[in-house]
Amino acid sequence: MTEKKYIPTIGLEIHVELKTRTKMFCDSPHDPDEKHPNVNICPVCMGHPGTLPTINKEAVRQVLRVGAALGGVLAEHTHFERKNYFYPDLPKGYQISQQESPLVRGGQLELLSSGKEIRIHHVHLEEDAGKLVHDKKTKSTLVDFNRAGAPLMELVTEPDMNSAAEAEEFARELQLLCRYLGASDADMEKGEMRVEVNISLAPRGSKAYGTKVEIKNINSFRAASRAIAYEIERQGKKLAKEEKIVQETRGWNEVSQRTVSQRSKEDAHDYRYFPEPDLPPLILNVIPEFSENAIAASLPELPQKKRKRFKEEYELSDEQTLIFTYHKELADYFEKAVSELWEWAADTGKGPTVVERYRLTQLAANYLLSDVLGLLKAKGMDAADVQITPENFAELVKMIYRKEISSRVAKDVLTRMFAEGGDPSDIVAAEGLAQISDTGALEDIIKKVIVENPNPVADYRSGKTAALQSLVGQVMRQTRGGADPEAARELLRRALS
Ligand code: MN
């Protein structure tokens, strides 16, 4: 109800930990998987007096690439600033960040579901803080500084979203973009991507925004969506009772599934930003790798373009396209296999008819998206780890297409290939799995099945047509899945009539 009377306005601030070898301002290793605390540290990231920071070039380059992919304006020169605040996981007592001159201004990201463009306000570069580890046993708090000084990209959107679904979609799309660029794995569970939500409600038709509330501590897409839904409800109820909304920072509590007031919102001037005196200004347009051309040339095909191309080039469904785009490596694999198949279709002498190409493509897509993806997920593996070469996978598709093996056998062969690699024709030959389409051989087996299964046979003859399925099942069992089920059904029907 409240959702109709009041319109929510949502902006996001998203922090993404960049995938670089070293930290933002020193050469301590940056390794998000390091489990042993306080090993990836040095006097610079620990804020020891007399130490000096140096700028990580690769981190700057990655932010520029994200900016270019979003269609933003890349800075020609920029500088870093100190953002002063005290927190136990911040050894220097300030964070080196950017306020006045972010690396990227503007840009936009389109939501796939609606085509709505969400504008980007800016993208800047800063350093991360360490981690506080609350130890329940000793009732103490420990500090792990491995993450202190890690390169962190901050992206701020314009308040262009109006629902939890739109905010979630934006965050997912940005995550995918970061992965395509190799800028970050942006895994929310690992804290590599952190979403903060700014949300206000205003009466429908009102030109002014309502009072803004910020939500922090969100560590999954689902939590983001729920936190927003909760705030829409909470603020709507308050407004309906003509109560004031307090401008504040609230935290999402996963256990109670509520937002909880944390502190009243500080303003930028509370941080006493000032130019970082230990770093020179960064003049970007004299560095060849940072030129617009070099950055543009370094971009891979981006998700949006890939979706379009996959639909057009391979005539895949929306769903198939979405899954392939999400699993970029599987999509690359698919393209290699399909190129083999199309070449083969062109070589068979019959010419690459549209129908053949379409059927081969669909077979390849289906076996990859159901069977191979299923096996990958079950083993917690990446498409990059698949042992089957695209050539051998294409070979298997050809065998299915030529009906040399049944779909049942194809699944088994694929599972074997997944575990051990190898050529599908070798596996089929070694195991005697070739499809029994030889009618004579199949008829002998069918005779045997009819003799051995008098009950379903009687059922079928008395009009219970469903009994035929159990007889087909028997034939499949006897042939270890090697029979073509359609042929078996037809021969059984004939034998029993
Ligand atoms: Mn920040």
Short mmCIF file of C-alpha atoms and ligand atoms in Angstrom, two decimals:
data_model
loop_
_atom_site.label_atom_id
_atom_site.label_comp_id
_atom_site.label_asym_id
_atom_site.label_seq_id
_atom_site.Cartn_x
_atom_site.Cartn_y
_atom_site.Cartn_z
CA MET A 1 0.00 0.00 0.00
CA THR A 2 2.71 2.40 1.02
CA GLU A 3 4.53 1.57 -2.19
CA LYS A 4 1.76 3.14 -4.18
CA LYS A 5 1.37 6.32 -2.19
CA TYR A 6 5.12 6.98 -1.87
CA ILE A 7 7.74 6.58 -4.56
CA PRO A 8 11.14 5.31 -3.41
CA THR A 9 14.26 6.91 -4.86
CA ILE A 10 17.37 4.77 -4.64
CA GLY A 11 21.02 5.47 -5.30
CA LEU A 12 23.86 3.02 -4.74
CA GLU A 13 27.44 3.35 -3.54
CA ILE A 14 29.35 0.24 -4.49
CA HIS A 15 32.86 -0.62 -3.33
CA VAL A 16 34.76 -3.18 -5.39
CA GLU A 17 38.12 -4.62 -4.35
CA LEU A 18 40.36 -4.62 -7.40
CA LYS A 19 42.28 -7.69 -8.53
CA THR A 20 45.88 -6.50 -8.44
CA ARG A 21 49.06 -8.26 -7.38
CA THR A 22 50.01 -5.63 -4.81
CA LYS A 23 48.23 -3.12 -2.60
CA MET A 24 47.19 0.42 -3.57
CA PHE A 25 50.12 2.40 -2.20
CA CYS A 26 52.83 -0.15 -1.35
CA ASP A 27 54.19 -3.45 -2.66
CA SER A 28 52.68 -5.70 0.00
CA PRO A 29 50.90 -8.58 -1.72
CA HIS A 30 47.17 -8.14 -2.20
CA ASP A 31 45.66 -11.60 -1.69
CA PRO A 32 41.98 -11.83 -0.66
CA ASP A 33 42.42 -15.58 -0.07
CA GLU A 34 45.21 -15.23 2.50
CA LYS A 35 43.90 -16.90 5.66
CA HIS A 36 46.83 -16.23 7.98
CA PRO A 37 46.31 -12.78 9.54
CA ASN A 38 48.79 -9.91 9.33
CA VAL A 39 51.28 -11.44 6.90
CA ASN A 40 50.68 -9.20 3.90
CA ILE A 41 51.70 -5.98 5.60
CA CYS A 42 54.59 -3.52 5.55
CA PRO A 43 55.51 -0.20 7.22
CA VAL A 44 53.66 1.76 4.48
CA CYS A 45 50.25 0.10 4.80
CA MET A 46 50.69 -0.04 8.58
CA GLY A 47 51.04 3.74 8.62
CA HIS A 48 54.47 3.91 10.23
CA PRO A 49 55.87 7.46 10.49
CA GLY A 50 58.28 8.46 7.75
CA THR A 51 56.97 6.01 5.16
CA LEU A 52 55.71 7.23 1.79
CA PRO A 53 52.98 5.85 -0.48
CA THR A 54 53.38 5.21 -4.22
CA ILE A 55 50.47 4.82 -6.63
CA ASN A 56 49.60 1.37 -8.03
CA LYS A 57 49.44 1.92 -11.79
CA GLU A 58 47.42 -1.24 -12.50
CA ALA A 59 44.70 -0.20 -10.05
CA VAL A 60 44.39 3.17 -11.84
CA ARG A 61 44.21 1.37 -15.19
CA GLN A 62 41.46 -0.98 -14.00
CA VAL A 63 39.28 1.90 -12.79
CA LEU A 64 39.77 3.67 -16.12
CA ARG A 65 38.72 0.49 -17.94
CA VAL A 66 35.56 0.20 -15.82
CA GLY A 67 34.89 3.89 -16.54
CA ALA A 68 35.36 3.42 -20.28
CA ALA A 69 33.10 0.35 -20.28
CA LEU A 70 30.40 2.47 -18.61
CA GLY A 71 30.82 5.24 -21.16
CA GLY A 72 32.09 7.73 -18.57
CA VAL A 73 34.53 10.61 -19.03
CA LEU A 74 38.07 9.66 -17.99
CA ALA A 75 40.06 12.28 -16.07
CA GLU A 76 43.10 13.83 -17.70
CA HIS A 77 44.61 14.69 -14.36
CA THR A 78 43.62 13.85 -10.84
CA HIS A 79 44.89 13.81 -7.27
CA PHE A 80 44.29 11.87 -4.09
CA GLU A 81 42.89 13.21 -0.84
CA ARG A 82 43.00 12.25 2.80
CA LYS A 83 39.69 11.31 4.36
CA ASN A 84 40.27 11.62 8.08
CA TYR A 85 38.54 9.40 10.58
CA PHE A 86 39.53 7.07 13.37
CA TYR A 87 38.75 3.38 13.35
CA PRO A 88 40.79 0.49 14.79
CA ASP A 89 41.18 -1.18 11.38
CA LEU A 90 42.57 2.00 9.80
CA PRO A 91 46.22 2.17 10.86
CA LYS A 92 46.96 5.64 9.46
CA GLY A 93 43.95 7.36 11.00
CA TYR A 94 42.91 8.43 7.52
CA GLN A 95 42.04 6.80 4.23
CA ILE A 96 43.69 7.92 0.99
CA SER A 97 40.73 8.51 -1.30
CA GLN A 98 39.47 10.91 -3.97
CA GLN A 99 36.85 13.57 -3.56
CA GLU A 100 37.41 16.57 -5.82
CA SER A 101 38.71 14.88 -8.94
CA PRO A 102 37.53 11.29 -9.37
CA LEU A 103 39.12 9.18 -12.11
CA VAL A 104 35.81 8.83 -13.93
CA ARG A 105 32.76 11.08 -14.16
CA GLY A 106 29.39 10.15 -15.65
CA GLY A 107 28.52 7.07 -17.68
CA GLN A 108 25.56 4.73 -17.48
CA LEU A 109 24.57 1.10 -17.18
CA GLU A 110 21.45 -0.28 -18.82
CA LEU A 111 19.11 -2.63 -16.98
CA LEU A 112 18.42 -5.63 -19.18
CA SER A 113 14.86 -6.24 -17.97
CA SER A 114 13.53 -2.77 -18.77
CA GLY A 115 16.15 -1.06 -20.92
CA LYS A 116 16.26 1.70 -18.27
CA GLU A 117 19.59 3.51 -18.08
CA ILE A 118 21.02 4.10 -14.63
CA ARG A 119 23.40 7.06 -14.68
CA ILE A 120 26.75 6.89 -12.93
CA HIS A 121 27.74 9.94 -10.90
CA HIS A 122 31.43 9.07 -10.64
CA VAL A 123 33.96 6.31 -10.03
CA HIS A 124 36.99 6.91 -7.82
CA LEU A 125 39.91 5.03 -6.36
CA GLU A 126 40.85 4.62 -2.71
CA GLU A 127 42.35 2.13 -0.27
CA ASP A 128 40.55 -0.45 1.85
CA ALA A 129 40.69 -0.81 5.64
CA GLY A 130 41.67 -3.95 7.57
CA LYS A 131 39.20 -6.38 9.12
CA LEU A 132 38.01 -6.59 12.70
CA VAL A 133 37.54 -10.14 13.92
CA HIS A 134 35.26 -10.44 16.93
CA ASP A 135 36.26 -13.46 18.98
CA LYS A 136 33.35 -14.69 21.08
CA LYS A 137 35.42 -17.10 23.17
CA THR A 138 37.81 -14.53 24.56
CA LYS A 139 35.27 -11.70 24.21
CA SER A 140 37.91 -9.68 22.43
CA THR A 141 38.33 -8.08 19.05
CA LEU A 142 41.33 -8.84 16.86
CA VAL A 143 42.56 -6.88 13.87
CA ASP A 144 43.73 -8.40 10.59
CA PHE A 145 45.56 -5.82 8.47
CA ASN A 146 46.01 -8.03 5.37
CA ARG A 147 43.31 -6.03 3.60
CA ALA A 148 44.48 -2.62 4.87
CA GLY A 149 45.62 -0.62 1.86
CA ALA A 150 44.07 -2.95 -0.74
CA PRO A 151 42.94 -1.10 -3.86
CA LEU A 152 39.27 -0.23 -3.72
CA MET A 153 37.09 1.20 -6.46
CA GLU A 154 34.08 3.22 -5.36
CA LEU A 155 31.22 3.74 -7.80
CA VAL A 156 28.38 6.12 -7.00
CA THR A 157 25.19 6.12 -9.05
CA GLU A 158 22.67 8.89 -9.57
CA PRO A 159 19.42 8.26 -7.65
CA ASP A 160 17.84 6.64 -10.70
CA MET A 161 16.40 3.44 -9.25
CA ASN A 162 12.88 3.12 -7.86
CA SER A 163 12.62 -0.43 -6.56
CA ALA A 164 14.55 -3.17 -4.80
CA ALA A 165 14.50 -5.18 -8.03
CA GLU A 166 16.14 -2.38 -10.02
CA ALA A 167 18.84 -1.88 -7.41
CA GLU A 168 19.60 -5.59 -7.31
CA GLU A 169 19.72 -5.81 -11.09
CA PHE A 170 22.13 -2.88 -11.28
CA ALA A 171 24.45 -4.46 -8.72
CA ARG A 172 24.41 -7.82 -10.54
CA GLU A 173 25.09 -6.17 -13.87
CA LEU A 174 28.03 -4.24 -12.41
CA GLN A 175 29.39 -7.44 -10.89
CA LEU A 176 29.26 -9.14 -14.29
CA LEU A 177 30.98 -6.16 -15.92
CA CYS A 178 33.82 -6.23 -13.36
CA ARG A 179 34.28 -9.96 -14.00
CA TYR A 180 34.34 -9.52 -17.78
CA LEU A 181 36.98 -6.82 -17.40
CA GLY A 182 39.00 -8.95 -15.00
CA ALA A 183 38.99 -5.91 -12.71
CA SER A 184 37.59 -7.91 -9.80
CA ASP A 185 35.88 -11.20 -8.95
CA ALA A 186 33.41 -8.96 -7.09
CA ASP A 187 32.29 -11.82 -4.87
CA MET A 188 29.87 -10.34 -2.32
CA GLU A 189 30.22 -13.24 0.12
CA LYS A 190 33.96 -12.60 0.27
CA GLY A 191 33.46 -8.87 0.74
CA GLU A 192 35.06 -8.12 -2.64
CA MET A 193 31.93 -6.18 -3.54
CA ARG A 194 30.03 -4.16 -0.93
CA VAL A 195 26.80 -2.36 -1.64
CA GLU A 196 25.47 0.63 0.28
CA VAL A 197 22.01 1.91 -0.42
CA ASN A 198 20.73 5.49 -0.22
CA ILE A 199 16.98 5.50 -0.10
CA SER A 200 14.28 8.11 0.40
CA LEU A 201 10.53 8.15 -0.06
CA ALA A 202 8.46 11.01 -1.42
CA PRO A 203 4.73 11.32 -2.09
CA ARG A 204 3.82 10.34 -5.63
CA GLY A 205 4.04 13.36 -7.93
CA SER A 206 6.30 15.32 -5.57
CA LYS A 207 9.29 16.98 -7.24
CA ALA A 208 11.44 17.13 -4.10
CA TYR A 209 13.20 14.07 -2.67
CA GLY A 210 12.40 12.88 0.84
CA THR A 211 14.97 12.56 3.64
CA LYS A 212 17.70 10.13 2.69
CA VAL A 213 18.67 7.10 4.77
CA GLU A 214 21.83 5.11 4.12
CA ILE A 215 21.94 1.34 4.62
CA LYS A 216 25.26 -0.43 5.24
CA ASN A 217 26.40 -3.98 6.15
CA ILE A 218 24.83 -5.57 3.11
CA ASN A 219 26.71 -8.69 2.06
CA SER A 220 24.55 -10.38 -0.55
CA PHE A 221 22.23 -9.40 -3.38
CA ARG A 222 19.33 -10.90 -1.49
CA ALA A 223 20.16 -8.85 1.61
CA ALA A 224 20.28 -5.69 -0.54
CA SER A 225 16.86 -6.43 -1.94
CA ARG A 226 15.37 -7.24 1.46
CA ALA A 227 16.93 -4.23 3.16
CA ILE A 228 15.42 -1.93 0.54
CA ALA A 229 11.99 -3.57 0.84
CA TYR A 230 12.19 -3.19 4.62
CA GLU A 231 13.10 0.51 4.39
CA ILE A 232 10.31 1.23 1.91
CA GLU A 233 7.89 -0.29 4.38
CA ARG A 234 9.37 1.42 7.45
CA GLN A 235 9.62 4.88 5.92
CA GLY A 236 6.19 4.57 4.28
CA LYS A 237 4.55 3.79 7.62
CA LYS A 238 6.28 6.76 9.28
CA LEU A 239 5.26 9.14 6.51
CA ALA A 240 1.67 7.90 6.64
CA LYS A 241 1.62 8.84 10.34
CA GLU A 242 3.20 12.20 9.42
CA GLU A 243 6.31 11.32 11.42
CA LYS A 244 9.70 12.71 10.40
CA ILE A 245 12.34 10.53 8.74
CA VAL A 246 15.72 10.98 10.42
CA GLN A 247 18.74 11.34 8.15
CA GLU A 248 20.95 8.55 9.41
CA THR A 249 23.02 5.48 8.63
CA ARG A 250 21.28 2.20 9.31
CA GLY A 251 22.79 -1.28 9.29
CA TRP A 252 21.14 -4.38 7.86
CA ASN A 253 20.75 -7.07 10.49
CA GLU A 254 20.70 -10.46 8.78
CA VAL A 255 19.36 -12.25 11.83
CA SER A 256 16.37 -10.02 12.53
CA GLN A 257 15.95 -9.12 8.83
CA ARG A 258 15.62 -5.45 9.77
CA THR A 259 17.60 -2.26 9.39
CA VAL A 260 18.86 -0.83 12.67
CA SER A 261 19.90 2.75 13.38
CA GLN A 262 23.70 3.03 13.67
CA ARG A 263 24.54 6.72 13.77
CA SER A 264 23.36 10.04 12.44
CA LYS A 265 24.79 10.67 9.00
CA GLU A 266 28.04 12.60 8.85
CA ASP A 267 28.65 15.19 6.13
CA ALA A 268 31.68 15.34 3.88
CA HIS A 269 33.19 18.22 5.86
CA ASP A 270 33.32 16.04 8.96
CA TYR A 271 36.12 14.11 7.30
CA ARG A 272 38.29 17.19 6.74
CA TYR A 273 39.30 16.11 3.27
CA PHE A 274 42.55 17.68 2.05
CA PRO A 275 44.98 16.87 -0.79
CA GLU A 276 47.31 13.99 0.11
CA PRO A 277 50.64 15.78 0.65
CA ASP A 278 52.71 12.59 0.20
CA LEU A 279 51.55 11.96 -3.36
CA PRO A 280 52.08 14.12 -6.46
CA PRO A 281 49.14 14.99 -8.69
CA LEU A 282 48.51 12.23 -11.22
CA ILE A 283 48.75 13.50 -14.80
CA LEU A 284 47.03 10.77 -16.76
CA ASN A 285 47.22 12.03 -20.33
CA VAL A 286 51.01 11.70 -20.52
CA ILE A 287 50.92 7.96 -19.72
CA PRO A 288 50.51 5.94 -22.95
CA GLU A 289 48.62 3.01 -21.29
CA PHE A 290 46.05 5.48 -19.94
CA SER A 291 45.19 7.08 -23.27
CA GLU A 292 41.58 6.70 -24.34
CA ASN A 293 42.60 4.55 -27.31
CA ALA A 294 44.76 2.21 -25.25
CA ILE A 295 42.02 1.81 -22.64
CA ALA A 296 39.34 1.22 -25.29
CA ALA A 297 41.55 -1.33 -27.05
CA SER A 298 41.97 -3.25 -23.78
CA LEU A 299 38.23 -3.84 -23.32
CA PRO A 300 36.85 -7.30 -24.10
CA GLU A 301 33.41 -7.84 -25.62
CA LEU A 302 31.10 -6.60 -22.87
CA PRO A 303 28.10 -8.56 -21.53
CA GLN A 304 25.46 -6.44 -23.28
CA LYS A 305 27.09 -6.84 -26.65
CA LYS A 306 27.63 -10.54 -26.11
CA ARG A 307 23.94 -11.08 -25.30
CA LYS A 308 22.93 -9.39 -28.52
CA ARG A 309 25.45 -11.25 -30.63
CA PHE A 310 24.66 -14.67 -29.16
CA LYS A 311 20.96 -14.19 -29.87
CA GLU A 312 21.54 -13.09 -33.44
CA GLU A 313 24.49 -15.25 -34.46
CA TYR A 314 23.44 -18.53 -32.84
CA GLU A 315 19.67 -17.96 -32.63
CA LEU A 316 19.70 -18.89 -28.94
CA SER A 317 16.73 -18.28 -26.68
CA ASP A 318 16.77 -15.44 -24.13
CA GLU A 319 17.37 -17.93 -21.34
CA GLN A 320 20.23 -19.71 -23.11
CA THR A 321 21.81 -16.34 -23.92
CA LEU A 322 21.55 -15.17 -20.32
CA ILE A 323 23.21 -18.27 -18.90
CA PHE A 324 26.03 -18.19 -21.44
CA THR A 325 26.66 -14.49 -20.81
CA TYR A 326 26.81 -15.15 -17.10
CA HIS A 327 29.30 -18.01 -17.61
CA LYS A 328 31.76 -16.29 -19.92
CA GLU A 329 34.21 -19.20 -20.13
CA LEU A 330 31.46 -21.64 -21.01
CA ALA A 331 30.36 -19.20 -23.71
CA ASP A 332 33.89 -19.15 -25.16
CA TYR A 333 33.89 -22.95 -25.10
CA PHE A 334 30.52 -23.06 -26.84
CA GLU A 335 31.77 -20.80 -29.63
CA LYS A 336 34.79 -23.02 -30.26
CA ALA A 337 32.66 -26.17 -30.40
CA VAL A 338 30.06 -24.55 -32.65
CA SER A 339 32.72 -23.34 -35.05
CA GLU A 340 33.86 -27.00 -35.39
CA LEU A 341 30.29 -28.12 -35.97
CA TRP A 342 29.57 -25.50 -38.60
CA GLU A 343 32.75 -26.35 -40.41
CA TRP A 344 31.71 -30.00 -40.39
CA ALA A 345 28.23 -29.13 -41.64
CA ALA A 346 29.84 -27.26 -44.51
CA ASP A 347 32.13 -30.23 -45.26
CA THR A 348 29.60 -33.04 -45.35
CA GLY A 349 28.87 -32.27 -48.95
CA LYS A 350 25.23 -31.51 -48.30
CA GLY A 351 26.16 -27.92 -47.66
CA PRO A 352 25.57 -26.00 -44.43
CA THR A 353 21.82 -25.71 -44.53
CA VAL A 354 20.31 -23.35 -42.02
CA VAL A 355 18.37 -26.20 -40.44
CA GLU A 356 21.45 -28.36 -39.88
CA ARG A 357 23.44 -25.52 -38.39
CA TYR A 358 20.56 -24.60 -36.12
CA ARG A 359 20.08 -28.20 -34.91
CA LEU A 360 23.79 -28.71 -34.26
CA THR A 361 24.00 -25.39 -32.40
CA GLN A 362 21.00 -26.26 -30.25
CA LEU A 363 22.41 -29.71 -29.44
CA ALA A 364 25.71 -28.14 -28.37
CA ALA A 365 23.95 -25.45 -26.30
CA ASN A 366 21.67 -27.94 -24.58
CA TYR A 367 24.39 -30.40 -23.59
CA LEU A 368 26.60 -27.57 -22.32
CA LEU A 369 23.91 -25.72 -20.39
CA SER A 370 22.31 -28.77 -18.79
CA ASP A 371 24.87 -31.58 -18.54
CA VAL A 372 28.25 -29.85 -18.52
CA LEU A 373 27.11 -26.91 -16.40
CA GLY A 374 25.43 -29.36 -14.00
CA LEU A 375 28.66 -31.36 -13.66
CA LEU A 376 30.68 -28.16 -13.16
CA LYS A 377 28.34 -26.94 -10.42
CA ALA A 378 28.30 -30.32 -8.68
CA LYS A 379 32.10 -30.32 -8.56
CA GLY A 380 32.40 -26.60 -7.77
CA MET A 381 34.50 -26.16 -10.89
CA ASP A 382 34.99 -23.44 -13.49
CA ALA A 383 34.39 -23.85 -17.21
CA ALA A 384 38.10 -23.14 -17.61
CA ASP A 385 38.82 -26.48 -15.87
CA VAL A 386 36.83 -28.63 -18.30
CA GLN A 387 39.00 -31.53 -19.50
CA ILE A 388 36.99 -32.18 -22.64
CA THR A 389 38.45 -30.35 -25.61
CA PRO A 390 35.93 -28.37 -27.69
CA GLU A 391 36.87 -30.66 -30.63
CA ASN A 392 35.96 -33.81 -28.70
CA PHE A 393 32.78 -32.21 -27.43
CA ALA A 394 31.85 -31.30 -31.01
CA GLU A 395 32.58 -34.93 -31.97
CA LEU A 396 30.08 -36.11 -29.37
CA VAL A 397 27.45 -33.71 -30.71
CA LYS A 398 28.03 -35.09 -34.20
CA MET A 399 27.45 -38.65 -32.93
CA ILE A 400 24.18 -37.60 -31.31
CA TYR A 401 23.17 -35.74 -34.46
CA ARG A 402 23.89 -38.79 -36.65
CA LYS A 403 21.95 -40.96 -34.15
CA GLU A 404 25.00 -43.14 -33.60
CA ILE A 405 24.30 -43.02 -29.89
CA SER A 406 21.09 -42.49 -27.94
CA SER A 407 20.67 -39.45 -25.73
CA ARG A 408 20.84 -41.74 -22.72
CA VAL A 409 24.25 -43.06 -23.79
CA ALA A 410 25.37 -39.56 -24.72
CA LYS A 411 24.92 -38.47 -21.11
CA ASP A 412 27.04 -41.37 -19.86
CA VAL A 413 29.76 -40.75 -22.43
CA LEU A 414 29.78 -37.07 -21.55
CA THR A 415 30.15 -37.87 -17.85
CA ARG A 416 33.11 -40.17 -18.69
CA MET A 417 34.69 -37.52 -20.89
CA PHE A 418 34.20 -34.95 -18.13
CA ALA A 419 36.07 -37.15 -15.66
CA GLU A 420 38.81 -38.47 -17.92
CA GLY A 421 38.82 -36.48 -21.14
CA GLY A 422 39.22 -38.56 -24.28
CA ASP A 423 37.61 -39.08 -27.65
CA PRO A 424 33.90 -40.01 -27.53
CA SER A 425 34.17 -42.51 -30.42
CA ASP A 426 36.89 -44.40 -28.51
CA ILE A 427 34.70 -44.56 -25.40
CA VAL A 428 31.67 -45.73 -27.40
CA ALA A 429 33.72 -48.38 -29.25
CA ALA A 430 35.45 -49.65 -26.09
CA GLU A 431 32.18 -49.96 -24.17
CA GLY A 432 30.04 -51.20 -27.08
CA LEU A 433 27.61 -48.35 -26.62
CA ALA A 434 26.77 -47.64 -30.23
CA GLN A 435 23.07 -47.20 -30.81
CA ILE A 436 21.29 -50.40 -31.80
CA SER A 437 19.31 -49.14 -34.73
CA ASP A 438 19.82 -52.43 -36.55
CA THR A 439 16.21 -53.62 -36.59
CA GLY A 440 17.09 -57.30 -36.57
CA ALA A 441 19.16 -57.11 -33.41
CA LEU A 442 16.53 -55.00 -31.71
CA GLU A 443 13.72 -57.38 -32.71
CA ASP A 444 15.46 -60.29 -30.98
CA ILE A 445 15.72 -58.29 -27.78
CA ILE A 446 12.08 -57.25 -28.04
CA LYS A 447 10.95 -60.86 -28.40
CA LYS A 448 12.89 -61.71 -25.26
CA VAL A 449 11.36 -58.77 -23.34
CA ILE A 450 7.83 -59.81 -24.35
CA VAL A 451 8.40 -63.36 -23.12
CA GLU A 452 9.96 -62.25 -19.85
CA ASN A 453 7.30 -59.65 -18.98
CA PRO A 454 3.87 -61.28 -19.30
CA ASN A 455 2.10 -58.86 -16.94
CA PRO A 456 2.76 -55.56 -18.74
CA VAL A 457 2.17 -57.36 -22.02
CA ALA A 458 -1.29 -58.50 -20.82
CA ASP A 459 -2.00 -55.01 -19.50
CA TYR A 460 -1.10 -53.44 -22.83
CA ARG A 461 -3.21 -55.90 -24.77
CA SER A 462 -6.21 -55.23 -22.48
CA GLY A 463 -6.03 -51.56 -23.42
CA LYS A 464 -3.71 -50.08 -20.78
CA THR A 465 -1.45 -48.27 -23.25
CA ALA A 466 0.69 -46.86 -20.42
CA ALA A 467 2.13 -50.37 -19.94
CA LEU A 468 4.08 -49.93 -23.15
CA GLN A 469 6.42 -47.50 -21.41
CA SER A 470 7.55 -50.13 -18.91
CA LEU A 471 8.34 -52.50 -21.81
CA VAL A 472 10.34 -49.77 -23.56
CA GLY A 473 12.19 -49.34 -20.28
CA GLN A 474 13.02 -53.08 -20.29
CA VAL A 475 14.39 -52.85 -23.82
CA MET A 476 16.54 -49.88 -22.83
CA ARG A 477 17.84 -51.80 -19.82
CA GLN A 478 18.65 -54.88 -21.90
CA THR A 479 20.57 -52.77 -24.39
CA ARG A 480 22.26 -50.72 -21.65
CA GLY A 481 20.60 -47.62 -23.07
CA GLY A 482 21.89 -48.37 -26.54
CA ALA A 483 18.54 -48.63 -28.28
CA ASP A 484 16.80 -45.73 -29.93
CA PRO A 485 13.72 -45.48 -27.65
CA GLU A 486 11.53 -44.28 -30.50
CA ALA A 487 12.45 -47.28 -32.66
CA ALA A 488 11.97 -49.63 -29.69
CA ARG A 489 8.49 -48.23 -28.99
CA GLU A 490 7.45 -48.63 -32.61
CA LEU A 491 8.74 -52.21 -32.89
CA LEU A 492 7.09 -53.18 -29.60
CA ARG A 493 3.79 -51.72 -30.73
CA ARG A 494 3.99 -53.70 -33.94
CA ALA A 495 5.00 -56.92 -32.19
CA LEU A 496 2.10 -56.69 -29.74
CA SER A 497 -0.66 -55.76 -32.18
MN MN B 1 34.61 4.73 0.04
#
